[in-house]
mmCIF file of C-alpha atoms in Angstrom:
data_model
loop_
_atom_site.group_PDB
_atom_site.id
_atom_site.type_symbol
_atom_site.label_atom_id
_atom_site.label_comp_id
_atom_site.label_asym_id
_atom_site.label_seq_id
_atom_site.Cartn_x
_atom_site.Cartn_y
_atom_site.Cartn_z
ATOM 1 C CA UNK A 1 118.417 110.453 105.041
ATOM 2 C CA UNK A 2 120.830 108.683 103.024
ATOM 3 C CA UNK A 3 120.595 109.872 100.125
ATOM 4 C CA UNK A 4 117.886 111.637 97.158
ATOM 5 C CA UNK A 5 117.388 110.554 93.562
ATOM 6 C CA UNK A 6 115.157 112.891 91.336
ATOM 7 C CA UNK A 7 112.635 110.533 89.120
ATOM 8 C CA UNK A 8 110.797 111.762 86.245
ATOM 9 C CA UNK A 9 107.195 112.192 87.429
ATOM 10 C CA UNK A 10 105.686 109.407 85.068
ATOM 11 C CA UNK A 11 102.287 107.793 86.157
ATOM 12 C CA UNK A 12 103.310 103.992 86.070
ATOM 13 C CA UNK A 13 106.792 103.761 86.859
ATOM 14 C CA UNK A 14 108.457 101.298 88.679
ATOM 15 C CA UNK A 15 112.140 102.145 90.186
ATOM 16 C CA UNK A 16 114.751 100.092 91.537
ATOM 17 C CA UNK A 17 117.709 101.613 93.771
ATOM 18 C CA UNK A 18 119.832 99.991 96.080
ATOM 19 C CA UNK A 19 120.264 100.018 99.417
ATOM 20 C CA UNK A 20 122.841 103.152 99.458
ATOM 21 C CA UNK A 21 120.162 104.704 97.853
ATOM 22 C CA UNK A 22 121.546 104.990 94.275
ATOM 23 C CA UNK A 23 118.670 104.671 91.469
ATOM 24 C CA UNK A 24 119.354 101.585 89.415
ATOM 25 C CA UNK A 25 116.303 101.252 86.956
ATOM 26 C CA UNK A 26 113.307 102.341 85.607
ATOM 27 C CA UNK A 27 109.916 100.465 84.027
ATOM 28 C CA UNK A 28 107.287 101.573 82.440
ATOM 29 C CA UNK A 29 103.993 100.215 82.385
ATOM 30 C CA UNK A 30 104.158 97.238 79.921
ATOM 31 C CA UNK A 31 107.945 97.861 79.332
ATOM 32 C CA UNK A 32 110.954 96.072 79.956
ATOM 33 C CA UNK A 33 113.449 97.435 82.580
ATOM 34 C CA UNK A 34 115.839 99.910 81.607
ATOM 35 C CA UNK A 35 119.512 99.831 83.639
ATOM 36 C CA UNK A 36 120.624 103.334 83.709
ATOM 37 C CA UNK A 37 124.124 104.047 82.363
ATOM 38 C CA UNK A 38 126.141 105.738 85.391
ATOM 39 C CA UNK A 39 125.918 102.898 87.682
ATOM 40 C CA UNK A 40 128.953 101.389 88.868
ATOM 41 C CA UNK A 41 128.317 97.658 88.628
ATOM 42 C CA UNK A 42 131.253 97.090 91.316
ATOM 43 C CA UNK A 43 128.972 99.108 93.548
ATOM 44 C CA UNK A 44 128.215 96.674 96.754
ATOM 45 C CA UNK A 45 124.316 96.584 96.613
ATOM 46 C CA UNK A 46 123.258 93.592 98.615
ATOM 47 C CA UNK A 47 120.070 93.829 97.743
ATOM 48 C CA UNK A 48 117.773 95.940 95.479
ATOM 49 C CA UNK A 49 114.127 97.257 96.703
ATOM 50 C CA UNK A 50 111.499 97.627 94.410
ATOM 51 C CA UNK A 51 108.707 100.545 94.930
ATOM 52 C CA UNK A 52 105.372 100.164 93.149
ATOM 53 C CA UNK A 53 103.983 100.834 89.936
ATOM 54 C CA UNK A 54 102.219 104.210 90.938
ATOM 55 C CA UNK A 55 99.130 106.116 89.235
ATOM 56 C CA UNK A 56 99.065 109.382 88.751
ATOM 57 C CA UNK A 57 100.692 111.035 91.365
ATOM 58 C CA UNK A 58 98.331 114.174 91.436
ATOM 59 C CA UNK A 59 96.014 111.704 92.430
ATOM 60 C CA UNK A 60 94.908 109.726 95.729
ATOM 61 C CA UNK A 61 96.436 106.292 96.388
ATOM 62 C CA UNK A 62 94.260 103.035 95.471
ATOM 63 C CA UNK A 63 93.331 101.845 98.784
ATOM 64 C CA UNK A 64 93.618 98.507 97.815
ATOM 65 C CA UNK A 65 93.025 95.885 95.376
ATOM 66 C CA UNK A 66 89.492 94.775 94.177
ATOM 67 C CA UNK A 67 90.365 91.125 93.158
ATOM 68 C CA UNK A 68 93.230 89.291 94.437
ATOM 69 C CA UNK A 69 95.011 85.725 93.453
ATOM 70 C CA UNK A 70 94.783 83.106 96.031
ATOM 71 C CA UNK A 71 97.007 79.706 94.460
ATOM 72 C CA UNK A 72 95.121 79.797 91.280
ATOM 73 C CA UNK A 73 92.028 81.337 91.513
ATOM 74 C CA UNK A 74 91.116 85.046 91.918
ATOM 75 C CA UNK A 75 88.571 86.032 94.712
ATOM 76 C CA UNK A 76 86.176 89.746 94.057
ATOM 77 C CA UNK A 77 83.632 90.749 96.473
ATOM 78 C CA UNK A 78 80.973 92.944 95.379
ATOM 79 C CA UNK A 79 77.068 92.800 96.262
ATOM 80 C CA UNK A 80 77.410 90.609 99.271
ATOM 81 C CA UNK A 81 78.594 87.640 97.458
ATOM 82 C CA UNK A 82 81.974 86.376 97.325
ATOM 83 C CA UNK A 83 82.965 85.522 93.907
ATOM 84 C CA UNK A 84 85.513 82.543 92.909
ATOM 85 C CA UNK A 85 87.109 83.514 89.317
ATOM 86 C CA UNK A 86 89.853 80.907 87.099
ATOM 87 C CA UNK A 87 92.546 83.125 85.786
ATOM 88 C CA UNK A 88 91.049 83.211 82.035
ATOM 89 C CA UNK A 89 88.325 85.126 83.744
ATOM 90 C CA UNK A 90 85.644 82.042 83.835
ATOM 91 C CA UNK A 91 83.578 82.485 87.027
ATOM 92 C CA UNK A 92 83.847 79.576 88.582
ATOM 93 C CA UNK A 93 81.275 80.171 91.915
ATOM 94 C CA UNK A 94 79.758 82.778 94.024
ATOM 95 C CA UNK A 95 78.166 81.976 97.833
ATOM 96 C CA UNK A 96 76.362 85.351 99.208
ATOM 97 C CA UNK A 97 78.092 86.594 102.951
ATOM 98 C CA UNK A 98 76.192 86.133 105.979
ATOM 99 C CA UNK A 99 75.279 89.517 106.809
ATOM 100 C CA UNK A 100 74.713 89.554 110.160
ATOM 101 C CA UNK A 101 78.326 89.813 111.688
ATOM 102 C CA UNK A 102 78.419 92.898 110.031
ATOM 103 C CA UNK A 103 74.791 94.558 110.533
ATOM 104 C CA UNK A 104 76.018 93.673 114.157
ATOM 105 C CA UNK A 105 78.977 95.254 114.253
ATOM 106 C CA UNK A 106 77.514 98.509 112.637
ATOM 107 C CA UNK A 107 75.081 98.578 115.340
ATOM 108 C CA UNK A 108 78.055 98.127 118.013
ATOM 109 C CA UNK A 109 79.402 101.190 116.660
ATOM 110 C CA UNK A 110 76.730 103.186 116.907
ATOM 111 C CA UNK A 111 74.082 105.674 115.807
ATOM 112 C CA UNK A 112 76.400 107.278 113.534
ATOM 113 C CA UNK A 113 77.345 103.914 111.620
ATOM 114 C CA UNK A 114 73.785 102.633 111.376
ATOM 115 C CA UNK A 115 72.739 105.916 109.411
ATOM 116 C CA UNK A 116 75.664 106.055 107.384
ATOM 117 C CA UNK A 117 75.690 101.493 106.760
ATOM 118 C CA UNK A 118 71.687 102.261 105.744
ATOM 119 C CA UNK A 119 71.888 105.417 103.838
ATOM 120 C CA UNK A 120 75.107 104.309 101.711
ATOM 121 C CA UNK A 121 73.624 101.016 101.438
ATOM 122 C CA UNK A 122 73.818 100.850 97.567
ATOM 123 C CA UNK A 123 77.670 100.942 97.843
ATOM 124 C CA UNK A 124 77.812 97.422 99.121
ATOM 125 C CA UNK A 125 76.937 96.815 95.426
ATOM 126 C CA UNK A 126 80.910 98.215 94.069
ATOM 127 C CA UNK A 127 83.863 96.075 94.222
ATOM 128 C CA UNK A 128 84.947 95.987 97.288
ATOM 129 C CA UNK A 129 88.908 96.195 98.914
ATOM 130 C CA UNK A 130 90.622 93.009 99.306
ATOM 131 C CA UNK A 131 93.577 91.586 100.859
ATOM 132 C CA UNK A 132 94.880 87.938 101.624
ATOM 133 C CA UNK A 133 95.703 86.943 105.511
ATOM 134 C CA UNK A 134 98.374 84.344 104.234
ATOM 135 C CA UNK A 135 98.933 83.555 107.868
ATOM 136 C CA UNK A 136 95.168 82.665 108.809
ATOM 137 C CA UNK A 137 94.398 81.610 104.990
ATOM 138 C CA UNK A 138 91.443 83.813 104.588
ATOM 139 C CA UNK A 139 90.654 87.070 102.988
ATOM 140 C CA UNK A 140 89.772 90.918 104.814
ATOM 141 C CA UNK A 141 88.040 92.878 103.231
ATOM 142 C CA UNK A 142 87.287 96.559 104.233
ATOM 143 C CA UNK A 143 85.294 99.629 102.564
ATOM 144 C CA UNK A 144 86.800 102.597 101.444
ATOM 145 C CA UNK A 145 83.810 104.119 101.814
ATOM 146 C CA UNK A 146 81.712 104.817 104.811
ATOM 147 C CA UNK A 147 81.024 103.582 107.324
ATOM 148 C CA UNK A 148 84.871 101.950 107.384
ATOM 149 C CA UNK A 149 84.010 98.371 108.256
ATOM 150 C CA UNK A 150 86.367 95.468 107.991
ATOM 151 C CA UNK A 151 85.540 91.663 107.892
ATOM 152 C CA UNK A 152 87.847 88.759 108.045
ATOM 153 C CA UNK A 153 86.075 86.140 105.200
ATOM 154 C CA UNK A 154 87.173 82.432 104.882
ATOM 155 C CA UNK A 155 87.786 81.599 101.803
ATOM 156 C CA UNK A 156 84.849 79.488 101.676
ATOM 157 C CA UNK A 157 82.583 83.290 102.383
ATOM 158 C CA UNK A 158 81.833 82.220 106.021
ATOM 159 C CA UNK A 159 82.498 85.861 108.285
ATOM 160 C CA UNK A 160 84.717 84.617 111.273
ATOM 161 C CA UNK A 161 84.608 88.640 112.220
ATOM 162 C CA UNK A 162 83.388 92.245 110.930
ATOM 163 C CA UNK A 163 84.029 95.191 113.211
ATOM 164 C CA UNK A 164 83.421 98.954 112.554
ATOM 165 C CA UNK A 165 86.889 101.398 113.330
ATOM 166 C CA UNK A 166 85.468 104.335 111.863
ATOM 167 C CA UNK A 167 82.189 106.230 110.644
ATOM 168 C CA UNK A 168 84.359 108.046 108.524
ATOM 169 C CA UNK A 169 86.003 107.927 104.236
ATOM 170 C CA UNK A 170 89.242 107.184 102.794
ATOM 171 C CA UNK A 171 90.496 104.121 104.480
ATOM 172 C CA UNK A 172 92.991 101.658 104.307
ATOM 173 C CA UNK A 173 94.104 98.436 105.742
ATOM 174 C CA UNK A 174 97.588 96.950 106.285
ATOM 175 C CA UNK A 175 98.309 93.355 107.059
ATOM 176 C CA UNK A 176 100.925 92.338 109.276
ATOM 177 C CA UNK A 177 100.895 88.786 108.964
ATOM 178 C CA UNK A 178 103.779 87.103 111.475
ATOM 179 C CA UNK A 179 102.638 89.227 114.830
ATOM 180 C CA UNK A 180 98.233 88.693 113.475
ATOM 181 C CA UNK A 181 97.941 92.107 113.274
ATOM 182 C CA UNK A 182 95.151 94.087 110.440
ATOM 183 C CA UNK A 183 96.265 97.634 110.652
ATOM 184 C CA UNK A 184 93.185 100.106 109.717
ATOM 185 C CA UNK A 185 93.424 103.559 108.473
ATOM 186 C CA UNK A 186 90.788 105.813 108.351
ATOM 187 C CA UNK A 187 91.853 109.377 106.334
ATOM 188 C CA UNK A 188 89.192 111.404 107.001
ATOM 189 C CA UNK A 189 88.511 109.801 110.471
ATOM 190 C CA UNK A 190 92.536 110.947 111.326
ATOM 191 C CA UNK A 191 93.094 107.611 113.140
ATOM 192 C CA UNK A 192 94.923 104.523 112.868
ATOM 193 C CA UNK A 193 92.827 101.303 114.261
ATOM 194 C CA UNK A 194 95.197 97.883 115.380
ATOM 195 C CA UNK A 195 93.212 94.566 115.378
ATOM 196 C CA UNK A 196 94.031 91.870 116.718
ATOM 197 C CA UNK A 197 94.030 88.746 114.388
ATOM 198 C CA UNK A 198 90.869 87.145 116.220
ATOM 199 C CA UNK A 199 89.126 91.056 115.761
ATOM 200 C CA UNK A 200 89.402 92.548 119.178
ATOM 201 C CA UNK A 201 90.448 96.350 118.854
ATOM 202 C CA UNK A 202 94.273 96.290 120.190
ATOM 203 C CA UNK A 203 94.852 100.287 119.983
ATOM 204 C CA UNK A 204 93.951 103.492 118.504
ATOM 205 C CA UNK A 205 95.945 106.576 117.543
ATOM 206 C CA UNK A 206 94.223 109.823 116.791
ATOM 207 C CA UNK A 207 95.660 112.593 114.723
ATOM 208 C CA UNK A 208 95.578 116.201 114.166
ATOM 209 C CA UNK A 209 96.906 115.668 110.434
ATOM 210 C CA UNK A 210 94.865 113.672 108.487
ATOM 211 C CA UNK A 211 97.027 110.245 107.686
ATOM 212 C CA UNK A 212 96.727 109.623 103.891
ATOM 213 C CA UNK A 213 98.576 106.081 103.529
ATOM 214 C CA UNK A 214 100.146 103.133 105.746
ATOM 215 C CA UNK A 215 102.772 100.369 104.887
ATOM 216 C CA UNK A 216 104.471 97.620 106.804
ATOM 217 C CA UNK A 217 108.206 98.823 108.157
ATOM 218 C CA UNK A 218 109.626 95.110 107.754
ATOM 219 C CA UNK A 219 110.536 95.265 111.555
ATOM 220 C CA UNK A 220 106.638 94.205 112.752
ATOM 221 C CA UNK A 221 105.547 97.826 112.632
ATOM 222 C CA UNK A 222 103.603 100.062 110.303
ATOM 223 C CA UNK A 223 104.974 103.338 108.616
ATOM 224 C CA UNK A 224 102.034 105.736 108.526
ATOM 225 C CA UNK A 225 102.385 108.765 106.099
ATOM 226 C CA UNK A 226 100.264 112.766 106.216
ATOM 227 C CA UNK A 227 98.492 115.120 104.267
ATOM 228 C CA UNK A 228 101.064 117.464 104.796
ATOM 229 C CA UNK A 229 103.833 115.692 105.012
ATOM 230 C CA UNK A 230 106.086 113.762 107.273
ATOM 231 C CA UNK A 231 105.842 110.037 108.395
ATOM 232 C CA UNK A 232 106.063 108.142 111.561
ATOM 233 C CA UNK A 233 106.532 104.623 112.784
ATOM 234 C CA UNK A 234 104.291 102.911 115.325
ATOM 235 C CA UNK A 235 104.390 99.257 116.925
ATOM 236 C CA UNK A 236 101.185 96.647 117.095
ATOM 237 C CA UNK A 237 100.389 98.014 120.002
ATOM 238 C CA UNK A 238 100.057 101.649 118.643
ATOM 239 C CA UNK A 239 103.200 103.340 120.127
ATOM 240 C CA UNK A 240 105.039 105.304 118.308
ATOM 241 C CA UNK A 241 108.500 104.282 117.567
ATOM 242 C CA UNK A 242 109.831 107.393 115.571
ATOM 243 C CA UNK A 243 108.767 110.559 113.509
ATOM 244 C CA UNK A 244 110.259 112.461 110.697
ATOM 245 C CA UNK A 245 109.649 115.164 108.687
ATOM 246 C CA UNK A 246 109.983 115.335 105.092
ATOM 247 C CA UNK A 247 107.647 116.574 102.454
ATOM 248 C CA UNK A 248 104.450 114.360 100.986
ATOM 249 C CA UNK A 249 105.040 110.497 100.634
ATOM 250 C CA UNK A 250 103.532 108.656 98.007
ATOM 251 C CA UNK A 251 104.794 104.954 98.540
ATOM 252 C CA UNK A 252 106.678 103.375 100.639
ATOM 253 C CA UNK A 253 109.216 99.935 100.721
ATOM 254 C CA UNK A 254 111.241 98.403 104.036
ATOM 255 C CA UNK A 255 113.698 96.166 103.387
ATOM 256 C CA UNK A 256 116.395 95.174 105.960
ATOM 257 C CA UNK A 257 116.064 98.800 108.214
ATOM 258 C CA UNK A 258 115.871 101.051 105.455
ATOM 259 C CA UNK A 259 112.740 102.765 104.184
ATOM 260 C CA UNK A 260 112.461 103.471 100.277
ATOM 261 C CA UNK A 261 110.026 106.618 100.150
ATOM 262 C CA UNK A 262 108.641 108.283 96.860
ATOM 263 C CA UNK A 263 107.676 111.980 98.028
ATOM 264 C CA UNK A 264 106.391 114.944 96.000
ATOM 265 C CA UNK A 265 108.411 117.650 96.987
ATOM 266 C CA UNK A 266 106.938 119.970 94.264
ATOM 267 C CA UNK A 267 104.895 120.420 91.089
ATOM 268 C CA UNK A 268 105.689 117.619 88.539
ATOM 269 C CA UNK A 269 108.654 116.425 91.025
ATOM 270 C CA UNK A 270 108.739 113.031 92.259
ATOM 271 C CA UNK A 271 112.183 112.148 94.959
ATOM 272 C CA UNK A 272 112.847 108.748 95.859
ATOM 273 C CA UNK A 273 114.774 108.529 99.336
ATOM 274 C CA UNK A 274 116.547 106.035 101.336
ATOM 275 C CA UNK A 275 116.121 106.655 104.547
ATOM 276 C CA UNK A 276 117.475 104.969 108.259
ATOM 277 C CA UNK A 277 115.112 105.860 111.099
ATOM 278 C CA UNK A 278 115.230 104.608 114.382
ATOM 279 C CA UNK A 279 113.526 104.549 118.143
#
């Protein structure tokens, strides 16, 4: 650890600190950035890293977003159909999924999927999460909700794959784009899933802990953060590359070997850490 900063515990605020872990600024929602006062602008800060607007942080994270911006138009999926939107809103075309990849893949995962897929079936109905493969130009899309499938969509709402990493809640995907890597990450399941780019299950890691959150490390890895605290880094391959303890994370930013953390390390107390880990 390099070094702590204690940030008022404001749903919505977005911090900048530097590198040496000094904190910089703070947003609001909707507000302009505010320089704080007792920062030494001769300070060497080659680069500033900004952490995330975050909700309420007695709250679960979002798991991801429900309509994202591809060039100029924004994509939603909800109800099987893959909606096309222009940024003033206007819908501007909707094609309905092929369902089969994915009735298949719930059936490849078993009993356990196919009762939860049927008797949850009114869920495929809500927004669904959404991310954009830049690398492969296409979308995934996963449910937080069970049974925790994910599908790689073309943008044009052909399914090139759908697989099944968990029966279980609560999960989250991470995108690694330059190694083709979809990082799943199942909560309540207490495992991490790595998929290949073309779908094929690469590795999973079980856990005691429940995981509650996952982010990229910037060094082709994925930080993976606990209920009760601590983090740990793993390669594509699922190995683990380092652990550390340290109470409850709430977000996390890599930039150039150093992780920016927000962790709750009390009632109504939010720290923001720079930290150096290693193998």
């Amino acid at each position: 650890m390099i070094m702590t900063e204690v940030l008022p515990p404001t749903p919505g605020d977005t911090a900048l600190i530097t590198k040496s872990g000094a904190l910089v600024a703070l947003r609001s929602v909707g507000g302009a950035w505010r320089v704080l006062d007792d920062i030494n602008a001769g300070d060497p800060a080659p680069s500033l890293a900004g952490l995330p607007e975050m909700d309420d942080f007695d709250g679960p994270p979002r798991p991801g977003a429900v309509r994202i911006r591809i060039g100029s138009v924004d994509y939603e999926l909800a109800g099987g159909e893959l909606s096309r939107y222009a940024p003033d809103g206007e819908l501007l075309s909707s094609v309905a999924l092929p369902m089969d990849p994915l009735i298949a893949a719930v059936h490849r995962a078993g009993p356990g999927a196919v009762s939860r897929f049927e008797h949850f079936s009114r869920q495929r109905q809500h927004l669904q999460c959404l991310a954009y493969d830049e690398r492969r130009n296409r979308i995934i899309a996963w449910a937080w909700l069970l049974p925790g499938w994910v599908m790689a969509i073309g943008l044009d709402g052909a399914i090139e794959w759908a697989t099944v990493p968990t029966i279980d809640c609560c999960n989250f995907v991470c995108l690694l784009p330059r190694e083709d890597v979809v990082v799943h990450l199942s909560s309540c399941g207490s495992q991490v899933t790595f998929i290949s780019g073309d779908g094929a299950t690469q590795a999973v890691r079980k856990f005691e802990a429940p995981p509650t959150s996952i982010y990229p490390d910037g060094e082709g890895g994925v930080v993976v953060a606990f209920v009760e605290g601590g983090i740990a880094g793993f390669d594509v391959l699922g190995a683990q590359k380092w652990a550390l303890d340290c109470p409850r994370v709430r977000s996390v930013v890599a930039d150039a070997g150093v992780l920016y953390a927000v962790m709750s390390t009390g009632p109504g107390l939010l720290e923001v850490n720079a930290l150096e880990v290693g193998e």
